Short mmCIF file of C-alpha atoms in Angstrom, two decimals:
data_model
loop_
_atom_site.label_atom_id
_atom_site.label_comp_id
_atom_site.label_asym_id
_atom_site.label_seq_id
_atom_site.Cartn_x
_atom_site.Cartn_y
_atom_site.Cartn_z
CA UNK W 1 8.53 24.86 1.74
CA UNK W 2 7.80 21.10 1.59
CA UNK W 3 4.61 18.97 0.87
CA UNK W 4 2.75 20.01 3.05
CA UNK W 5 3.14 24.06 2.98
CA UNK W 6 2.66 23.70 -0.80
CA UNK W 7 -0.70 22.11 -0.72
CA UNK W 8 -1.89 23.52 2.14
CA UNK W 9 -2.59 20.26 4.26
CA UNK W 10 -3.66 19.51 7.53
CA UNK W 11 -2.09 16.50 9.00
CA UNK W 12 -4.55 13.35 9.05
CA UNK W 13 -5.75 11.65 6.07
CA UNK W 14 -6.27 13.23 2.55
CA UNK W 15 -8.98 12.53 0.09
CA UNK W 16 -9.93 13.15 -3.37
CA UNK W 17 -8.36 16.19 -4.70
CA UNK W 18 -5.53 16.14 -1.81
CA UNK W 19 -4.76 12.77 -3.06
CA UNK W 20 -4.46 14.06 -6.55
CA UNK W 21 -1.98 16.73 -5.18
CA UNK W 22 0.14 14.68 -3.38
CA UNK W 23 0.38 12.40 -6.01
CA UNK W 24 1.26 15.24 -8.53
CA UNK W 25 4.18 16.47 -6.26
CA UNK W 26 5.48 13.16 -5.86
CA UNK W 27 5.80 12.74 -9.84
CA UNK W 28 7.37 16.50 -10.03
CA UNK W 29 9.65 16.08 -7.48
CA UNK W 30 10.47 12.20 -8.12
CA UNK W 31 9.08 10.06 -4.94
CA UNK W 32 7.36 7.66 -3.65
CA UNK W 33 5.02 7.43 -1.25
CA UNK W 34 5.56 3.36 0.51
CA UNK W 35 2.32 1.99 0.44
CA UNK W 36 2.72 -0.66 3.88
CA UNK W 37 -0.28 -3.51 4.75
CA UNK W 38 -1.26 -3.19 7.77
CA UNK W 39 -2.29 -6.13 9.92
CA UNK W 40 -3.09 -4.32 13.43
CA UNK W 41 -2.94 -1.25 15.69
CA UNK W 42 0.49 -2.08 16.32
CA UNK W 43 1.80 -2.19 12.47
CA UNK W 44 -0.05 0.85 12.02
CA UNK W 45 1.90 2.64 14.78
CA UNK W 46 5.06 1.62 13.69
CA UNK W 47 4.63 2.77 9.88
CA UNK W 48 2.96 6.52 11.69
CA UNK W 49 6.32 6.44 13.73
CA UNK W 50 8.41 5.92 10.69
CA UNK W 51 7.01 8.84 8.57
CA UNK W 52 7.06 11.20 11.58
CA UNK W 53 10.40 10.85 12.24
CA UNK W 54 11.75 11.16 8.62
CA UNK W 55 8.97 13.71 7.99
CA UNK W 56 7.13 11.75 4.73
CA UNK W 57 3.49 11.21 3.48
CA UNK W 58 2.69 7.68 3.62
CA UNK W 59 -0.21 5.41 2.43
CA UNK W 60 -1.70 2.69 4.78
CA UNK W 61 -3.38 -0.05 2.90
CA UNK W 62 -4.98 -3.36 4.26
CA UNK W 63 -5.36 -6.39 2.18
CA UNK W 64 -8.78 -9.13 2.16
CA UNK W 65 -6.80 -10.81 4.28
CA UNK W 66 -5.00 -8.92 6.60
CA UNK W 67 -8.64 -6.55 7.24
CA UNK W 68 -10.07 -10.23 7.87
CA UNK W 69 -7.07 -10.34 10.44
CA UNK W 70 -7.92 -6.81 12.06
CA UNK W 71 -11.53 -8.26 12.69
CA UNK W 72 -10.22 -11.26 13.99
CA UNK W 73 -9.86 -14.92 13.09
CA UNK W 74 -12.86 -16.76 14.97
CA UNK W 75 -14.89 -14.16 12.32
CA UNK W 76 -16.62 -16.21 9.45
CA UNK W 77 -15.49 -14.76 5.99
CA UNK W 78 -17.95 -16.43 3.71
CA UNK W 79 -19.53 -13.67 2.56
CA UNK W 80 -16.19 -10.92 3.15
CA UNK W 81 -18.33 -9.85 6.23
CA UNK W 82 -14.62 -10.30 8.10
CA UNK W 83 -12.69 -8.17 5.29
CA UNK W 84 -15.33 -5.61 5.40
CA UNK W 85 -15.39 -5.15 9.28
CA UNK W 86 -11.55 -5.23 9.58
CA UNK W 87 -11.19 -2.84 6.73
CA UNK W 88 -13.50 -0.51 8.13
CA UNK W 89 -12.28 -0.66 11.66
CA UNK W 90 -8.50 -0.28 10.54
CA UNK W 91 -9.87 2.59 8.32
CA UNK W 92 -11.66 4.13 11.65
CA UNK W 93 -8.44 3.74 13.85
CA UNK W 94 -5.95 5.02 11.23
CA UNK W 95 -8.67 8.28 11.17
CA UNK W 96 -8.26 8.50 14.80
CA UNK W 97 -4.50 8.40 15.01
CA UNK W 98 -3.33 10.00 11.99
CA UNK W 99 -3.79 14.14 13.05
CA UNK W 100 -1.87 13.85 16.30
CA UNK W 101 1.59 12.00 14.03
CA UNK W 102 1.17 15.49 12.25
CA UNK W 103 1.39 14.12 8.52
CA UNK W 104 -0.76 13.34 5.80
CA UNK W 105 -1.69 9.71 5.77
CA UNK W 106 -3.90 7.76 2.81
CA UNK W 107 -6.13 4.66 3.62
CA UNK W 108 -5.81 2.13 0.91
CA UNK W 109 -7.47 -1.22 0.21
CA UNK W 110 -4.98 -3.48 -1.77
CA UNK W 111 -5.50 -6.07 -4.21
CA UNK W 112 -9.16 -6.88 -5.10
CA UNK W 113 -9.44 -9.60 -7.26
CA UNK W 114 -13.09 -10.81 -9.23
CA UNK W 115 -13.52 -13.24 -6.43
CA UNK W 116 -13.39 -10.73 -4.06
CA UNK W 117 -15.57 -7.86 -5.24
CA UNK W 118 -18.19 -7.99 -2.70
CA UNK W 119 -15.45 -7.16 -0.58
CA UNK W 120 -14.74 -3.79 -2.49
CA UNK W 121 -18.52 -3.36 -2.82
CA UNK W 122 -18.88 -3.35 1.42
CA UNK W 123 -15.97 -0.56 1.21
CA UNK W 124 -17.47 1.52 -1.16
CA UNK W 125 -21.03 0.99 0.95
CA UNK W 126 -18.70 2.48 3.91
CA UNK W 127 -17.64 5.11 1.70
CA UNK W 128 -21.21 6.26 0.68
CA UNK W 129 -22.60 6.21 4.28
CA UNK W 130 -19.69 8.06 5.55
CA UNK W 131 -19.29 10.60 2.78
CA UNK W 132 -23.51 10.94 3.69
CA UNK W 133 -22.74 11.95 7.07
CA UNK W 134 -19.35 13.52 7.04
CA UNK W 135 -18.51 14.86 3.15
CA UNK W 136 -15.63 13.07 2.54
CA UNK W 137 -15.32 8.74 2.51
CA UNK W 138 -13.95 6.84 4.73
CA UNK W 139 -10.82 5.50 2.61
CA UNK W 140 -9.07 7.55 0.33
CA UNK W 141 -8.62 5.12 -2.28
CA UNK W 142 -8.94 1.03 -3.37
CA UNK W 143 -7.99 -0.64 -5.86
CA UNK W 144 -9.50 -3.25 -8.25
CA UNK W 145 -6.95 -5.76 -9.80
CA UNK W 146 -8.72 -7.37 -12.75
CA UNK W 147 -5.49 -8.59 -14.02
CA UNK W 148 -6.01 -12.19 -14.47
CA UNK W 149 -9.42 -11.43 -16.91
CA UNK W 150 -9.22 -10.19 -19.99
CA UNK W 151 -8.24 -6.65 -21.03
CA UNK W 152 -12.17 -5.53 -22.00
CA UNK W 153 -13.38 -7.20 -18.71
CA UNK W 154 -10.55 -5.60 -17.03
CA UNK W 155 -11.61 -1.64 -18.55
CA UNK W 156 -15.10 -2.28 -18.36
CA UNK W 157 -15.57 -3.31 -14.86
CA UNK W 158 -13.17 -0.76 -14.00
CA UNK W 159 -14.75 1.81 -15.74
CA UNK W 160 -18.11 1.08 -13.40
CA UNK W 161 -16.16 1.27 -10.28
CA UNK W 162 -14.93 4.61 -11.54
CA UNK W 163 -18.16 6.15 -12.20
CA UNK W 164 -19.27 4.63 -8.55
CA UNK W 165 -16.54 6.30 -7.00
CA UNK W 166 -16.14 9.38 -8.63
CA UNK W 167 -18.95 11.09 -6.94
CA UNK W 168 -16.98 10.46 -3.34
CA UNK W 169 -13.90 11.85 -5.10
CA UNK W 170 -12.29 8.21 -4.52
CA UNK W 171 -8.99 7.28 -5.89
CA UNK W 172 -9.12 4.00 -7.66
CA UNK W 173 -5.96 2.00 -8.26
CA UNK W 174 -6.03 -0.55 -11.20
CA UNK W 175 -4.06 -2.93 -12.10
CA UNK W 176 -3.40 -4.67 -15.46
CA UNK W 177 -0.60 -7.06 -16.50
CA UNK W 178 0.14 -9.70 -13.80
CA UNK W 179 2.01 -9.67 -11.00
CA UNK W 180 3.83 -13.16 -10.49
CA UNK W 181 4.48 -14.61 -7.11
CA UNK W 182 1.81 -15.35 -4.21
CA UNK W 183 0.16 -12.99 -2.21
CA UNK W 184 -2.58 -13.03 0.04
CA UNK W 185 -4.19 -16.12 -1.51
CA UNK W 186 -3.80 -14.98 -4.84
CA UNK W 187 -1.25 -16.99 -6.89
CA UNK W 188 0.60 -16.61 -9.90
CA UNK W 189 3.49 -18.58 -9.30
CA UNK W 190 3.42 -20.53 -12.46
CA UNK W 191 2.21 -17.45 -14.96
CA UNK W 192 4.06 -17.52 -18.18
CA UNK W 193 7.16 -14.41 -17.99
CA UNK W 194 5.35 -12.78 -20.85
CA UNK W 195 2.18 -11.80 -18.85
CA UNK W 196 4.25 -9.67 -16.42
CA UNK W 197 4.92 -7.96 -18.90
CA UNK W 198 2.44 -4.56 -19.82
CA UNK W 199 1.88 -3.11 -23.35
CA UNK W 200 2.08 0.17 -24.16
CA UNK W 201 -1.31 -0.14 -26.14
CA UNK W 202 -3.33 -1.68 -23.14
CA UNK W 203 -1.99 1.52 -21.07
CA UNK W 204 -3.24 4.00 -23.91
CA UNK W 205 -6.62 1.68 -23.89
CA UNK W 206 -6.99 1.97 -19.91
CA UNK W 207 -6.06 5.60 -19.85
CA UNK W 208 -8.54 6.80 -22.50
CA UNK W 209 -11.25 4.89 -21.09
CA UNK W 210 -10.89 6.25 -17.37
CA UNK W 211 -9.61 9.61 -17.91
CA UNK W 212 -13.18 10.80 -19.10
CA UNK W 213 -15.16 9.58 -16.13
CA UNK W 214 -12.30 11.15 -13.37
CA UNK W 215 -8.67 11.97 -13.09
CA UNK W 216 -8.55 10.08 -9.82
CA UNK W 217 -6.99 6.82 -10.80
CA UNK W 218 -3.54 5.15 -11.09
CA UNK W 219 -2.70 2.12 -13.00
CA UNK W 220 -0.11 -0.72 -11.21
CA UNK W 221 1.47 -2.21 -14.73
CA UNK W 222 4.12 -5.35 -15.04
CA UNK W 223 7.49 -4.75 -15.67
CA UNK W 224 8.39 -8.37 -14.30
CA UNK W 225 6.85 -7.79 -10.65
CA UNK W 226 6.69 -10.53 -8.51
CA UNK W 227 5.01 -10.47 -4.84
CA UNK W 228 7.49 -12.03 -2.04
CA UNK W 229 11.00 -12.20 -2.03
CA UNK W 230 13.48 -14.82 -4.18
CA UNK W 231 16.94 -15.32 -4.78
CA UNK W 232 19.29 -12.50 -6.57
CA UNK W 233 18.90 -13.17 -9.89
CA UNK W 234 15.08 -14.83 -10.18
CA UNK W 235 12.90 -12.05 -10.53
CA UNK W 236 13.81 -9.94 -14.38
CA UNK W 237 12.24 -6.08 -14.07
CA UNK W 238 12.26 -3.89 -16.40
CA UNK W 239 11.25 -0.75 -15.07
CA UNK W 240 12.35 1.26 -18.53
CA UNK W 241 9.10 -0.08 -20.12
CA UNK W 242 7.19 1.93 -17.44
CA UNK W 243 9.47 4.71 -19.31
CA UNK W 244 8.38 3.35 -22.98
CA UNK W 245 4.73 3.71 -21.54
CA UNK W 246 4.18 7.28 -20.87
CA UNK W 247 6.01 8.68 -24.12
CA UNK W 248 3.80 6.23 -25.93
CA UNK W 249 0.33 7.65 -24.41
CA UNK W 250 2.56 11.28 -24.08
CA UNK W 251 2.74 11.19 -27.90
CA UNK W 252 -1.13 9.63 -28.72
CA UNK W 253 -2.83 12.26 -25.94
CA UNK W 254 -0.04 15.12 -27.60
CA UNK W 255 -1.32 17.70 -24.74
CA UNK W 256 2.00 18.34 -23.92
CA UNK W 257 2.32 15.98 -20.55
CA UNK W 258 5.32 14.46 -20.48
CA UNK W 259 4.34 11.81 -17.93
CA UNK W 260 0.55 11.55 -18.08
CA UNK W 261 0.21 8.62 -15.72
CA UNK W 262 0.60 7.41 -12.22
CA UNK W 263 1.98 4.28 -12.29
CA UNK W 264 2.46 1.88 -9.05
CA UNK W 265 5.24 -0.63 -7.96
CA UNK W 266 3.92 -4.07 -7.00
CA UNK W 267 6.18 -7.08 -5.69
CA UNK W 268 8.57 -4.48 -4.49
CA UNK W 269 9.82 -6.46 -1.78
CA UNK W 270 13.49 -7.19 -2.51
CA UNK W 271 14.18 -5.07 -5.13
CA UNK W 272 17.29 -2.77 -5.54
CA UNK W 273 17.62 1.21 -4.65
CA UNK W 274 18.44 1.18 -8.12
CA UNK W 275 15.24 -0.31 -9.75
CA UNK W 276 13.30 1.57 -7.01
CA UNK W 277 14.26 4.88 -8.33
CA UNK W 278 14.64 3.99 -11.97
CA UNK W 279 10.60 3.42 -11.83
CA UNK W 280 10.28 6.46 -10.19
CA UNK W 281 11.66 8.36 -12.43
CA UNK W 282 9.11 7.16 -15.21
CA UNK W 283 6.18 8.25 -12.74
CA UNK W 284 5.81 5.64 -9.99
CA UNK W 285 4.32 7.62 -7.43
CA UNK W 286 3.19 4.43 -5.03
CA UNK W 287 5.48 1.74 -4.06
CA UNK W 288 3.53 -1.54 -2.74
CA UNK W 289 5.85 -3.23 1.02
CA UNK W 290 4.71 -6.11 2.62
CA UNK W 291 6.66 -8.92 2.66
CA UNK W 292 9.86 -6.83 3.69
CA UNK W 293 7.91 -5.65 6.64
CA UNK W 294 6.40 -8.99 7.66
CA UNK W 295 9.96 -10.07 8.10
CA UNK W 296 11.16 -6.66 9.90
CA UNK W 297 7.98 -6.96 12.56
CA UNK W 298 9.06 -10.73 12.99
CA UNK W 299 12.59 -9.80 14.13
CA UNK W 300 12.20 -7.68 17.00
CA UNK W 301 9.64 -10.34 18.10
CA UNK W 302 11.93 -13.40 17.45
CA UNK W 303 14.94 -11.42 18.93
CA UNK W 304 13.46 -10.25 22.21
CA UNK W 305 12.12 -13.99 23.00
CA UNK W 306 15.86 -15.34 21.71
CA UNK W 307 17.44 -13.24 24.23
CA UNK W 308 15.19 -13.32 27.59
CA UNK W 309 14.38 -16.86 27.01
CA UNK W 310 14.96 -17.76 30.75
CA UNK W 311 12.50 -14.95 31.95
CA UNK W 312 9.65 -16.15 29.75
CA UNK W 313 9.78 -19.69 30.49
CA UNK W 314 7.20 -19.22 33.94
CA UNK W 315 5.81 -16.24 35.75
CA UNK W 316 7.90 -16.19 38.34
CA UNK W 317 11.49 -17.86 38.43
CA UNK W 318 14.55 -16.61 36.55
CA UNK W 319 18.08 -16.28 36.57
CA UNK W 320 17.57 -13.83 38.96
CA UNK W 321 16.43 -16.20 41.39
CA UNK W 322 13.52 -18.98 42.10
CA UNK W 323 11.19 -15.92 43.47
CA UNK W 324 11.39 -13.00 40.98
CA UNK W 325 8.50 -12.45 38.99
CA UNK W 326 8.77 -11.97 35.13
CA UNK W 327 6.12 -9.82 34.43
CA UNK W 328 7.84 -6.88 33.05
CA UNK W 329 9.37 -9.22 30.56
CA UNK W 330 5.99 -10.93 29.37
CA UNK W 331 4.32 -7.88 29.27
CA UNK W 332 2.89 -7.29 25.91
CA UNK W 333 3.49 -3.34 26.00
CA UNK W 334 7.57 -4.75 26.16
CA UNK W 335 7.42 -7.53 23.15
CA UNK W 336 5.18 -6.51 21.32
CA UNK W 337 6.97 -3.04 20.91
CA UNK W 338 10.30 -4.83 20.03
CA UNK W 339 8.36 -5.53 16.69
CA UNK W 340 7.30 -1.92 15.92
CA UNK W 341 11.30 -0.82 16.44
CA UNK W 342 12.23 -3.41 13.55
CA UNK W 343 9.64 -2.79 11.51
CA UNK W 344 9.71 0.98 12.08
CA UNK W 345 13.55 0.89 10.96
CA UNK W 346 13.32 -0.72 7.97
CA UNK W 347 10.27 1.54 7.33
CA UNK W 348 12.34 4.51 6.99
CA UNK W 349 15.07 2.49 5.09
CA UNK W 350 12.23 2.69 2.72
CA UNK W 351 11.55 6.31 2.79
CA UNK W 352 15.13 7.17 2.45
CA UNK W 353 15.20 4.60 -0.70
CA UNK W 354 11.85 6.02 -2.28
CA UNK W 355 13.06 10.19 -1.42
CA UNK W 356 10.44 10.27 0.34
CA UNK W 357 11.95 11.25 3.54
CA UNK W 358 12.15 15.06 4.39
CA UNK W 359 9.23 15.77 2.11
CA UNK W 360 7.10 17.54 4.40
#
């Protein structure tokens, strides 16, 4: 019996306690769910094709700015209104989709920085109405990455998004120690290396502070993370300290749980098989893809246009000859699915990496 026998799921997307499951097998049985932005209906599609075909749980996560994308770009963003929309509507689609790819699917909003709360406050507003109405919210989880404040800002403000989301039965990802790179608008390019680097005592602090108000959270700590991909050799993790971690709270809580907490991969993009499954095996149960996948999605595009260059130069006209029209080359439906095969492939390169694949 796989994941989905064992918990009893239905295929669509899980929420509170289902999250908790799933999360709880993929510890025990040492995977991953990827965690892929998604930009469009397209992206979406290719990640739902990916986990279909290898048979995996996946998560589905949209960042500020790539929700701002799903909206569209001529929408203002002063006050998030964009974000909010194109979360919401990627959330809505994704809800749509996700029953008939026969799989459980989680909807996650990624990085939420302190400039960007009132974007996580419009989500949680979509939550509440929708949980109203229907019993359950409308994502399954967000996160809140207070890393560049200080620790007690960090808990504290944390701790109040908890308590707001705990009556939905929302997960809520954290994340504390900073991820280095540039992402989304967010950059720490020029941190100092010891900041990507977490403590053991600031996970204790974090975990004893949320575990009272709700089991439903995970924590996304530095081991030497960076966002974006660099040359072999540039980026230093150190995935053992996620290791060092949970004996440290293991031995403070002494309850007997080896692994008490869910950690998450950031910056994963270009990192080994190796480190991937090294950090799994110290209880990463959510692996963060985008920039990998940007680049995938690209190359079906970019290849496609490289090699039917001469049909997409006018409507009608090719190599062919002067009167055959090029429409079935143009044709969105054609190109645009040249991205979802690239991006799908390397999609289930991640799977296989993250034994995830054949978990259902």
């Amino acid at each position: 019996m796989g994941l989905m026998d064992t918990l009893k799921l239905k295929p669509g997307v899980v929420y509170g306690q289902d999250v908790l499951k799933v999360f709880q097998y993929a510890k025990e049985h040492q995977f991953a769910l990827p965690a892929v932005n998604v930009t469009s209906s397209s992206t979406v599609v290719a990640v739902l094709e990916a986990a279909k075909e290898t048979r995996s749980p996946v998560i589905l996560q949209v960042s500020n700015g790539g929700a701002a994308f799903f909206a569209g770009k001529s929408i203002g963003n002063s006050n998030q209104e964009a974000s909010i929309a194109g979360a919401i509507a990627a959330a809505h689609y994704i809800r749509s989709v996700a029953p008939v790819y026969g799989l459980p699917v989680i909807i996650h909003s990624d990085h939420c920085a302190k400039k960007l709360l009132p974007w996580l406050d419009g989500m949680i507003d979509a939550d509440e109405a929708f949980f109203k109405e229907h019993g359950t919210p409308l994502f399954s989880s967000h996160m809140i990455d207070l890393s560049e404040e200080d620790l007690e800002y960090n808990i504290e403000t944390t701790k109040k998004y908890l308590k707001r989301s705990q009556p939905l039965n929302l997960w809520l990802e954290m994340e504390v120690g900073l991820t280095g790179g540039e992402e989304d608008g967010v950059n720490n390019e020029d941190v100092d290396n010891n900041s990507l680097y977490t403590q053991p005592e600031d996970i204790l602090a974090i975990y004893e502070a949320l575990s009272p108000i709700s089991p439903f959270f995970s924590i996304a700590a530095g081991f030497g993370n960076v966002h974006g991909v660099y040359q072999p050799g540039n980026v230093k993790l150190h995935p053992e300290l996620l290791g060092k971690h949970q004996a440290y709270v293991a031995k403070k809580l002494g309850d007997g749980q080896e692994k008490p907490v869910f950690f998450v991969f950031h910056g994963g993009s270009g990192s080994s098989k190796e480190e991937f499954q090294q950090a799994i095996s110290y209880g990463v149960v959510k692996v963060n893809l985008d920039t990998d996948l940007q680049w995938a999605y690209l190359v079906g595009h970019r290849d496609y246009i490289l090699n039917n260059i001469d049909y997409l130069r006018t409507q009608v006209g090719n190599p062919e000859g002067p009167g055959k029209p090029n429409k079935k080359k143009y044709d969105p439906r054609v190109w645009v699915r040249e991205g979802e095969k690239t991006m799908k492939a390397r999609v289930i390169e991640a799977f296989q990496d993250f034994k995830t694949a054949g978990q259902l």
